[in-house]
mmCIF file of C-alpha atoms in Angstrom:
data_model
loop_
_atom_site.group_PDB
_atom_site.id
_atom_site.type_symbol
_atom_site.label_atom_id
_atom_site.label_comp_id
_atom_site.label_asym_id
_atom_site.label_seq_id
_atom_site.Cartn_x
_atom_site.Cartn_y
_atom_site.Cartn_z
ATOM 1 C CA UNK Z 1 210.925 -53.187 88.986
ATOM 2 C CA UNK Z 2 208.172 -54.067 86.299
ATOM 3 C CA UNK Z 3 205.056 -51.714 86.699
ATOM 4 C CA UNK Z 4 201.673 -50.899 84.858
ATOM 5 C CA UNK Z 5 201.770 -48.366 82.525
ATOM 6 C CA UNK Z 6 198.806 -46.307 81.299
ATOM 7 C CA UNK Z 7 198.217 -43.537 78.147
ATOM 8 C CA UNK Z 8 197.011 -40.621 77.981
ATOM 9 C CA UNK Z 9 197.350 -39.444 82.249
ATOM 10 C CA UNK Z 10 194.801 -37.005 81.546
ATOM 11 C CA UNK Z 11 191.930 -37.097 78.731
ATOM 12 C CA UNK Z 12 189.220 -34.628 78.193
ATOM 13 C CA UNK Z 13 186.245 -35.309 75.734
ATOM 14 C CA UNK Z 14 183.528 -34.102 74.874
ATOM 15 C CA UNK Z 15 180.054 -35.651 75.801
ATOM 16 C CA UNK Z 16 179.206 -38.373 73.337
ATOM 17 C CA UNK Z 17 182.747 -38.731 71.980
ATOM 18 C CA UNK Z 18 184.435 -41.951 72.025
ATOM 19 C CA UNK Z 19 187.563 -42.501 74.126
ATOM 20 C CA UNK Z 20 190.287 -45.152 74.132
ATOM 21 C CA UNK Z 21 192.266 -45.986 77.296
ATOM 22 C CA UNK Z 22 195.448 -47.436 76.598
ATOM 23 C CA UNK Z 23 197.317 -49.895 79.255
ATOM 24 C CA UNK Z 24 200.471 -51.620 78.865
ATOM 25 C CA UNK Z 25 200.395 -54.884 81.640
ATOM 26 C CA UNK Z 26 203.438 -55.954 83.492
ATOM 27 C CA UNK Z 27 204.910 -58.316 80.731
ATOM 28 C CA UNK Z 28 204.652 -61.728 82.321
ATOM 29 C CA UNK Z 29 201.182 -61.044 83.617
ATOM 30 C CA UNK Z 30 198.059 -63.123 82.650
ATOM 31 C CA UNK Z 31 195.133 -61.413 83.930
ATOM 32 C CA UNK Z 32 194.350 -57.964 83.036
ATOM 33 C CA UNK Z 33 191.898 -55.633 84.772
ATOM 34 C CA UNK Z 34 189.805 -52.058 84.301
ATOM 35 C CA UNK Z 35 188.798 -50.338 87.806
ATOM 36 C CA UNK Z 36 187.204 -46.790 88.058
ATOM 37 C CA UNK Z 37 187.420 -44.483 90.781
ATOM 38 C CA UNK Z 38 184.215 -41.457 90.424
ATOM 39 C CA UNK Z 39 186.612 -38.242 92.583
ATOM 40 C CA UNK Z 40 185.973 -38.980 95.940
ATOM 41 C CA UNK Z 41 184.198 -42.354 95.962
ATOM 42 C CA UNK Z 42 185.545 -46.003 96.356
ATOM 43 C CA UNK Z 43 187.268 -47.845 93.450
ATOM 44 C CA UNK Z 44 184.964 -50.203 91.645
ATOM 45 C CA UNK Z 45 185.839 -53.071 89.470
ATOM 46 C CA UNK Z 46 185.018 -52.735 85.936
ATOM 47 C CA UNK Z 47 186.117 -55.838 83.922
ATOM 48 C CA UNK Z 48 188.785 -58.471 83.950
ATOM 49 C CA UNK Z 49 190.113 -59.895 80.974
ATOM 50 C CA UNK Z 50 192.323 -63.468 80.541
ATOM 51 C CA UNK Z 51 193.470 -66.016 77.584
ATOM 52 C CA UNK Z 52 191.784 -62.634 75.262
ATOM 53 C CA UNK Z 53 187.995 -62.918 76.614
ATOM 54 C CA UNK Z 54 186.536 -61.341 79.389
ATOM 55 C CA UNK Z 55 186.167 -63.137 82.279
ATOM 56 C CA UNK Z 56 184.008 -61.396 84.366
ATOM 57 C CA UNK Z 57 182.169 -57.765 84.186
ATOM 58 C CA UNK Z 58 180.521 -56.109 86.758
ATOM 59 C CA UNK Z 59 176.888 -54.046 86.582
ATOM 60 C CA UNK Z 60 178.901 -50.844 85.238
ATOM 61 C CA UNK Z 61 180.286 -52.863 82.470
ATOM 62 C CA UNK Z 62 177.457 -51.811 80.410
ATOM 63 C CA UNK Z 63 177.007 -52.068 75.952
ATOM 64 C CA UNK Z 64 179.166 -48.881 76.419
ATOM 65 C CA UNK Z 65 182.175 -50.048 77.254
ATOM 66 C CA UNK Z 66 184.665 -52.498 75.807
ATOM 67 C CA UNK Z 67 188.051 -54.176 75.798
ATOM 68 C CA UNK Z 68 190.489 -55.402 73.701
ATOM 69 C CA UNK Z 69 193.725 -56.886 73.534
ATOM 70 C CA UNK Z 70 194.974 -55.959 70.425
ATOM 71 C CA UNK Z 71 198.792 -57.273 70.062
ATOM 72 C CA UNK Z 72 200.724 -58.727 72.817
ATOM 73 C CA UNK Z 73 201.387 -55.871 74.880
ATOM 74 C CA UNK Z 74 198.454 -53.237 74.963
ATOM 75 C CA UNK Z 75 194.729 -53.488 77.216
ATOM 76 C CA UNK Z 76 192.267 -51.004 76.153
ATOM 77 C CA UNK Z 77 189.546 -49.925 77.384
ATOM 78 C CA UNK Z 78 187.079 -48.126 75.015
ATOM 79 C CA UNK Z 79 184.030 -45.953 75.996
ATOM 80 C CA UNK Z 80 181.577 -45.386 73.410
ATOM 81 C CA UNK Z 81 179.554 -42.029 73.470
ATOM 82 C CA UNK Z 82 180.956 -40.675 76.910
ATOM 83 C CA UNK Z 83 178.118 -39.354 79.326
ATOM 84 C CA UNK Z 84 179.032 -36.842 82.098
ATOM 85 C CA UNK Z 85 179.300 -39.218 84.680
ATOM 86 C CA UNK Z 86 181.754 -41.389 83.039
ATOM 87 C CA UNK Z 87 183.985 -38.432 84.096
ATOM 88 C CA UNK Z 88 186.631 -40.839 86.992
ATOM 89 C CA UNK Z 89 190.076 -42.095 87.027
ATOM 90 C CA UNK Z 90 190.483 -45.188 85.015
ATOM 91 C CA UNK Z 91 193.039 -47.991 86.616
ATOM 92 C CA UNK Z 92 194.505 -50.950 84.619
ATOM 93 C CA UNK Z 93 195.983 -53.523 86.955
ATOM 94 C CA UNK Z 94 197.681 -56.699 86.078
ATOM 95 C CA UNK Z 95 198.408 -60.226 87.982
ATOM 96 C CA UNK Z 96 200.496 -63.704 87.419
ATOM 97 C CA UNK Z 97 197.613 -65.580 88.211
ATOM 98 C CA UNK Z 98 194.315 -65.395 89.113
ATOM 99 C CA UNK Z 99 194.869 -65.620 93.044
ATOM 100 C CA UNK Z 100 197.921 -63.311 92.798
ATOM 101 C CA UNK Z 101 198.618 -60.095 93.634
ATOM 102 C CA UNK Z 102 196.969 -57.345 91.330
ATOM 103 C CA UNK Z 103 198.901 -54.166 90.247
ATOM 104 C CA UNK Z 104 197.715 -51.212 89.652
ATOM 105 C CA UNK Z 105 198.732 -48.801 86.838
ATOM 106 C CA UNK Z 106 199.145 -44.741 87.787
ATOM 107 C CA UNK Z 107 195.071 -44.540 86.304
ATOM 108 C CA UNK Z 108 193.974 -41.980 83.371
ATOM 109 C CA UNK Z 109 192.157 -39.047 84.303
ATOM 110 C CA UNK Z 110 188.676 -38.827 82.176
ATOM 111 C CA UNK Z 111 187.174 -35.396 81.998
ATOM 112 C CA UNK Z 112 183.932 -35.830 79.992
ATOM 113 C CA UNK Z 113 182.442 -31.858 79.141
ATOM 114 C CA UNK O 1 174.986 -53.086 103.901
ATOM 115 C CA UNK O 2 177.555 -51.992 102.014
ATOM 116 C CA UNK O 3 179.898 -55.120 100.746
ATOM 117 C CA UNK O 4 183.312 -53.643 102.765
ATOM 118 C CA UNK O 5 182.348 -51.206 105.154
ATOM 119 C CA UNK O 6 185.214 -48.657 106.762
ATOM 120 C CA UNK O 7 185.699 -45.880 109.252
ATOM 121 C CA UNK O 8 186.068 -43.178 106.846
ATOM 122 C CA UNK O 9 188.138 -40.832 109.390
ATOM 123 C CA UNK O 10 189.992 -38.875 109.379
ATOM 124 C CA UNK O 11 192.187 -40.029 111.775
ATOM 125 C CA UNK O 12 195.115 -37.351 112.504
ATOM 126 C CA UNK O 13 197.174 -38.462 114.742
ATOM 127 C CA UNK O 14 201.119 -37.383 116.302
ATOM 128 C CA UNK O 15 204.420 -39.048 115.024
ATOM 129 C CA UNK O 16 205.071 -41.943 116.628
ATOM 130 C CA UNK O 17 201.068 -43.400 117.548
ATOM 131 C CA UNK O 18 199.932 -46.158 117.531
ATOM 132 C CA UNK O 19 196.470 -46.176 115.252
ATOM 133 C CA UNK O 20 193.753 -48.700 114.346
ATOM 134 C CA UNK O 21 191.445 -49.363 111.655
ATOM 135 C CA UNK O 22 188.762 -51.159 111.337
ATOM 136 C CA UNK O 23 186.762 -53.109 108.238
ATOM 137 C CA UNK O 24 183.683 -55.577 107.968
ATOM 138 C CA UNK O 25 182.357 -57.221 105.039
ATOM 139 C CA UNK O 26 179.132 -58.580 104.034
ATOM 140 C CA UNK O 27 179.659 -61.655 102.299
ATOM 141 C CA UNK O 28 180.616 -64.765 104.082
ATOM 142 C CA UNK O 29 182.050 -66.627 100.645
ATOM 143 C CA UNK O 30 185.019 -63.754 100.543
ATOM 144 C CA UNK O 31 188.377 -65.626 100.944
ATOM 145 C CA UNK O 32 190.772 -63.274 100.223
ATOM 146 C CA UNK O 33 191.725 -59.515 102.005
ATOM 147 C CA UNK O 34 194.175 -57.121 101.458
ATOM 148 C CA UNK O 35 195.221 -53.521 102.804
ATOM 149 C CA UNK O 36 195.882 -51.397 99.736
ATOM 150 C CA UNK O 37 197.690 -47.847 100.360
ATOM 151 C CA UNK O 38 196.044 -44.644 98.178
ATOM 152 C CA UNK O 39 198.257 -41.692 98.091
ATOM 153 C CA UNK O 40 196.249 -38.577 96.787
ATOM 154 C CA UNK O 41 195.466 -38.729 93.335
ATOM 155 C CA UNK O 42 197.739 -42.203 92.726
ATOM 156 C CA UNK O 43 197.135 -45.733 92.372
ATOM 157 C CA UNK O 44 196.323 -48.122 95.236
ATOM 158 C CA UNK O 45 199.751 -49.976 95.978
ATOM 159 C CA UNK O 46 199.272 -53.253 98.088
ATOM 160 C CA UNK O 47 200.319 -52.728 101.952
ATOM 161 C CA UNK O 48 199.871 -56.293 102.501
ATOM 162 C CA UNK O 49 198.002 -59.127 102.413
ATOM 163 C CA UNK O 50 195.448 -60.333 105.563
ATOM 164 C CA UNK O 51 195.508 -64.185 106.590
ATOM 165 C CA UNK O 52 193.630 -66.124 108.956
ATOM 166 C CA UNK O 53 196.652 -66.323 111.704
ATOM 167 C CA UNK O 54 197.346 -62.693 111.380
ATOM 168 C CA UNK O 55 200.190 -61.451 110.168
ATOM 169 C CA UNK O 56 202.969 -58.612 110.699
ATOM 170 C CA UNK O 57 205.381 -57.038 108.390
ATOM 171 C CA UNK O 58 207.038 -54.499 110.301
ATOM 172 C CA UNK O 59 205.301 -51.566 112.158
ATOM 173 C CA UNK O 60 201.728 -53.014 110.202
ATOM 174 C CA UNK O 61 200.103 -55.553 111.747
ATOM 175 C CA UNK O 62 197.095 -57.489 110.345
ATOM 176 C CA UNK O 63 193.836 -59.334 111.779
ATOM 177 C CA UNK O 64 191.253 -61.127 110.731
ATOM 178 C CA UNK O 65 188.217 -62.815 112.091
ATOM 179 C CA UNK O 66 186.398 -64.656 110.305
ATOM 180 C CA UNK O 67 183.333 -65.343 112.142
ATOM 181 C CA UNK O 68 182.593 -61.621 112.673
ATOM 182 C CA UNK O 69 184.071 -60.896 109.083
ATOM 183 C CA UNK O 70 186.099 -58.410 110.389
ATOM 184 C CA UNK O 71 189.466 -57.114 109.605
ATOM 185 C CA UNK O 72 191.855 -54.890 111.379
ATOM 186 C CA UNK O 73 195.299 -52.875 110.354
ATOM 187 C CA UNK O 74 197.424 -51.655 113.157
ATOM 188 C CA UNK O 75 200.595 -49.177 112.487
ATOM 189 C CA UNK O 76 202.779 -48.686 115.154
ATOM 190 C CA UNK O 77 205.120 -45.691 115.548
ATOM 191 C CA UNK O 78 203.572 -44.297 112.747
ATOM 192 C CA UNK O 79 205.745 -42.160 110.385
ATOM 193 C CA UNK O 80 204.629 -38.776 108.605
ATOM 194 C CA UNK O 81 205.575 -41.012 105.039
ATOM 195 C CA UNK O 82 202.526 -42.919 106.542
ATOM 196 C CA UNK O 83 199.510 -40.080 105.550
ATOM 197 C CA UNK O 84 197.691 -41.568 103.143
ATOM 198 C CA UNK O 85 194.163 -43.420 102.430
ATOM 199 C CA UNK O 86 193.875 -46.868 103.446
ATOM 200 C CA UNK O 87 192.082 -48.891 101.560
ATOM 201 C CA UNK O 88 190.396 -52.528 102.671
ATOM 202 C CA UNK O 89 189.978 -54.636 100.230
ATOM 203 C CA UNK O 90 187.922 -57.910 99.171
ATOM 204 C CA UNK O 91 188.026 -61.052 97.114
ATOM 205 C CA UNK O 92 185.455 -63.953 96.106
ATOM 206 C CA UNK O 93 187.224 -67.188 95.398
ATOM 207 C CA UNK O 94 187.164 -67.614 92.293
ATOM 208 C CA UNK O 95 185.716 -64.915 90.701
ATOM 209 C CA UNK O 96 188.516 -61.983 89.736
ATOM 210 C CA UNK O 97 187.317 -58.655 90.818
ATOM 211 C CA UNK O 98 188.389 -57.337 94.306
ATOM 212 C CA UNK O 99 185.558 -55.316 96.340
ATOM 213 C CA UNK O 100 187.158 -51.917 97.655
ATOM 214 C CA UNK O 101 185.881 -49.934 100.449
ATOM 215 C CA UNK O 102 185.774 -46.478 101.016
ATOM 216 C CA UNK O 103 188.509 -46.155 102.494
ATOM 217 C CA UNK O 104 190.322 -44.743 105.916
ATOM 218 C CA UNK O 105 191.803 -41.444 105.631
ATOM 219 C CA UNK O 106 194.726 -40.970 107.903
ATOM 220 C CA UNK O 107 197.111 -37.710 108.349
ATOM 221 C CA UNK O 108 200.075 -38.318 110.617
ATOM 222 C CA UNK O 109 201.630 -34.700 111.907
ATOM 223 C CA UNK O 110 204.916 -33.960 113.068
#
């Protein structure tokens, strides 16, 4: 069964470093997506990405973050100069279409000292 | 008001009941809900989707109502393999991003 894939699991940084999350999308899939989840809190949408532009970001989505499709496969998400509370589990998700089902990759694990 | 509003729980209940949960959301334009299943320290896997009739798939049952913009999950002879978080889940036609709640925390013992 095709899943989500995401690289590193685990990443710790430094405060102020710059961190790339890597995703790999369920092949077929048009619509990519970023969610965080803070330990212990809800998950909360980030940024969705189709036809390599973003379509919609929410209030988190700040001048810090940003994505990128770079080759046919990959979905980053970068974070420029990581603050302590970007410390959270980082999901990728995919879906056909924009009214389909999204899935959800096994998340990266920031750590931001 | 938060956007998707849950029981947080816990709910710990024996093998074999019959449990409830409960979820209301704020905004009248969503069109789309979901139950989502969290296992600690996973991803959220889709449980199944929520439409206006209701729906069943196996020992889960889902409701909606629209007009209170409630939804309910129901799991019947619930199953140890059935512990987990469970997560209710919103979408605005046609914008992308799905609207999470909390979450309902439920252990089942033997």
């Amino acid at each position: 069964e095709p899943e989500v894939t995401q690289t590193p699991s685990h990443q710790v940084t430094q405060m102020g470093q710059e961190v790339i999350l890597r995703c790999v999308p369920i092949s077929n899939h048009l619509y990519f997506y970023w969610y965080r989840q803070i330990l212990g809190q809800k998950v909360e949408f980030l940024v969705s990405f189709y036809n390599n532009e973003i379509s919609e970001k929410s209030e988190i989505f700040d001048d810090q973050f940003s994505v990128e499709r770079p080759d046919g496969s990959n979905f980053t998400l970068k974070i420029r100069s990581t603050k302590l509370e970007d410390s959270a589990m980082y999901f990728c998700a995919s879906s056909a279409g924009n009214q389909e089902t999204q899935y959800f990759g096994p998340g990266t694990r920031l750590l931001v000292l | 008001r938060k956007e998707v509003e849950q029981d947080p729980g816990p709910f710990n209940v024996p093998e074999g009941a019959t449990v409830a949960f409960n979820c209301t959301y704020s905004n009248s334009a969503s069109q789309s809900f979901f139950w989502y299943r969290q296992d600690c320290r996973k991803e959220p896997k889709l449980l199944m989707s929520v439409y206006s009739s209701g729906n069943e798939d196996g020992r889960f049952t889902a409701q909606l109502n629209r007009a209170s913009q409630y939804i309910s999950l129901l799991i019947r002879d619930s199953k140890l393999s059935d512990s987990a978080t469970y997560l209710c889940v919103v979408k605005i036609i046609p914008n992308n991003d799905m609207r999470f709640g909390a979450g309902t925390r439920l252990t089942v013992k033997p």
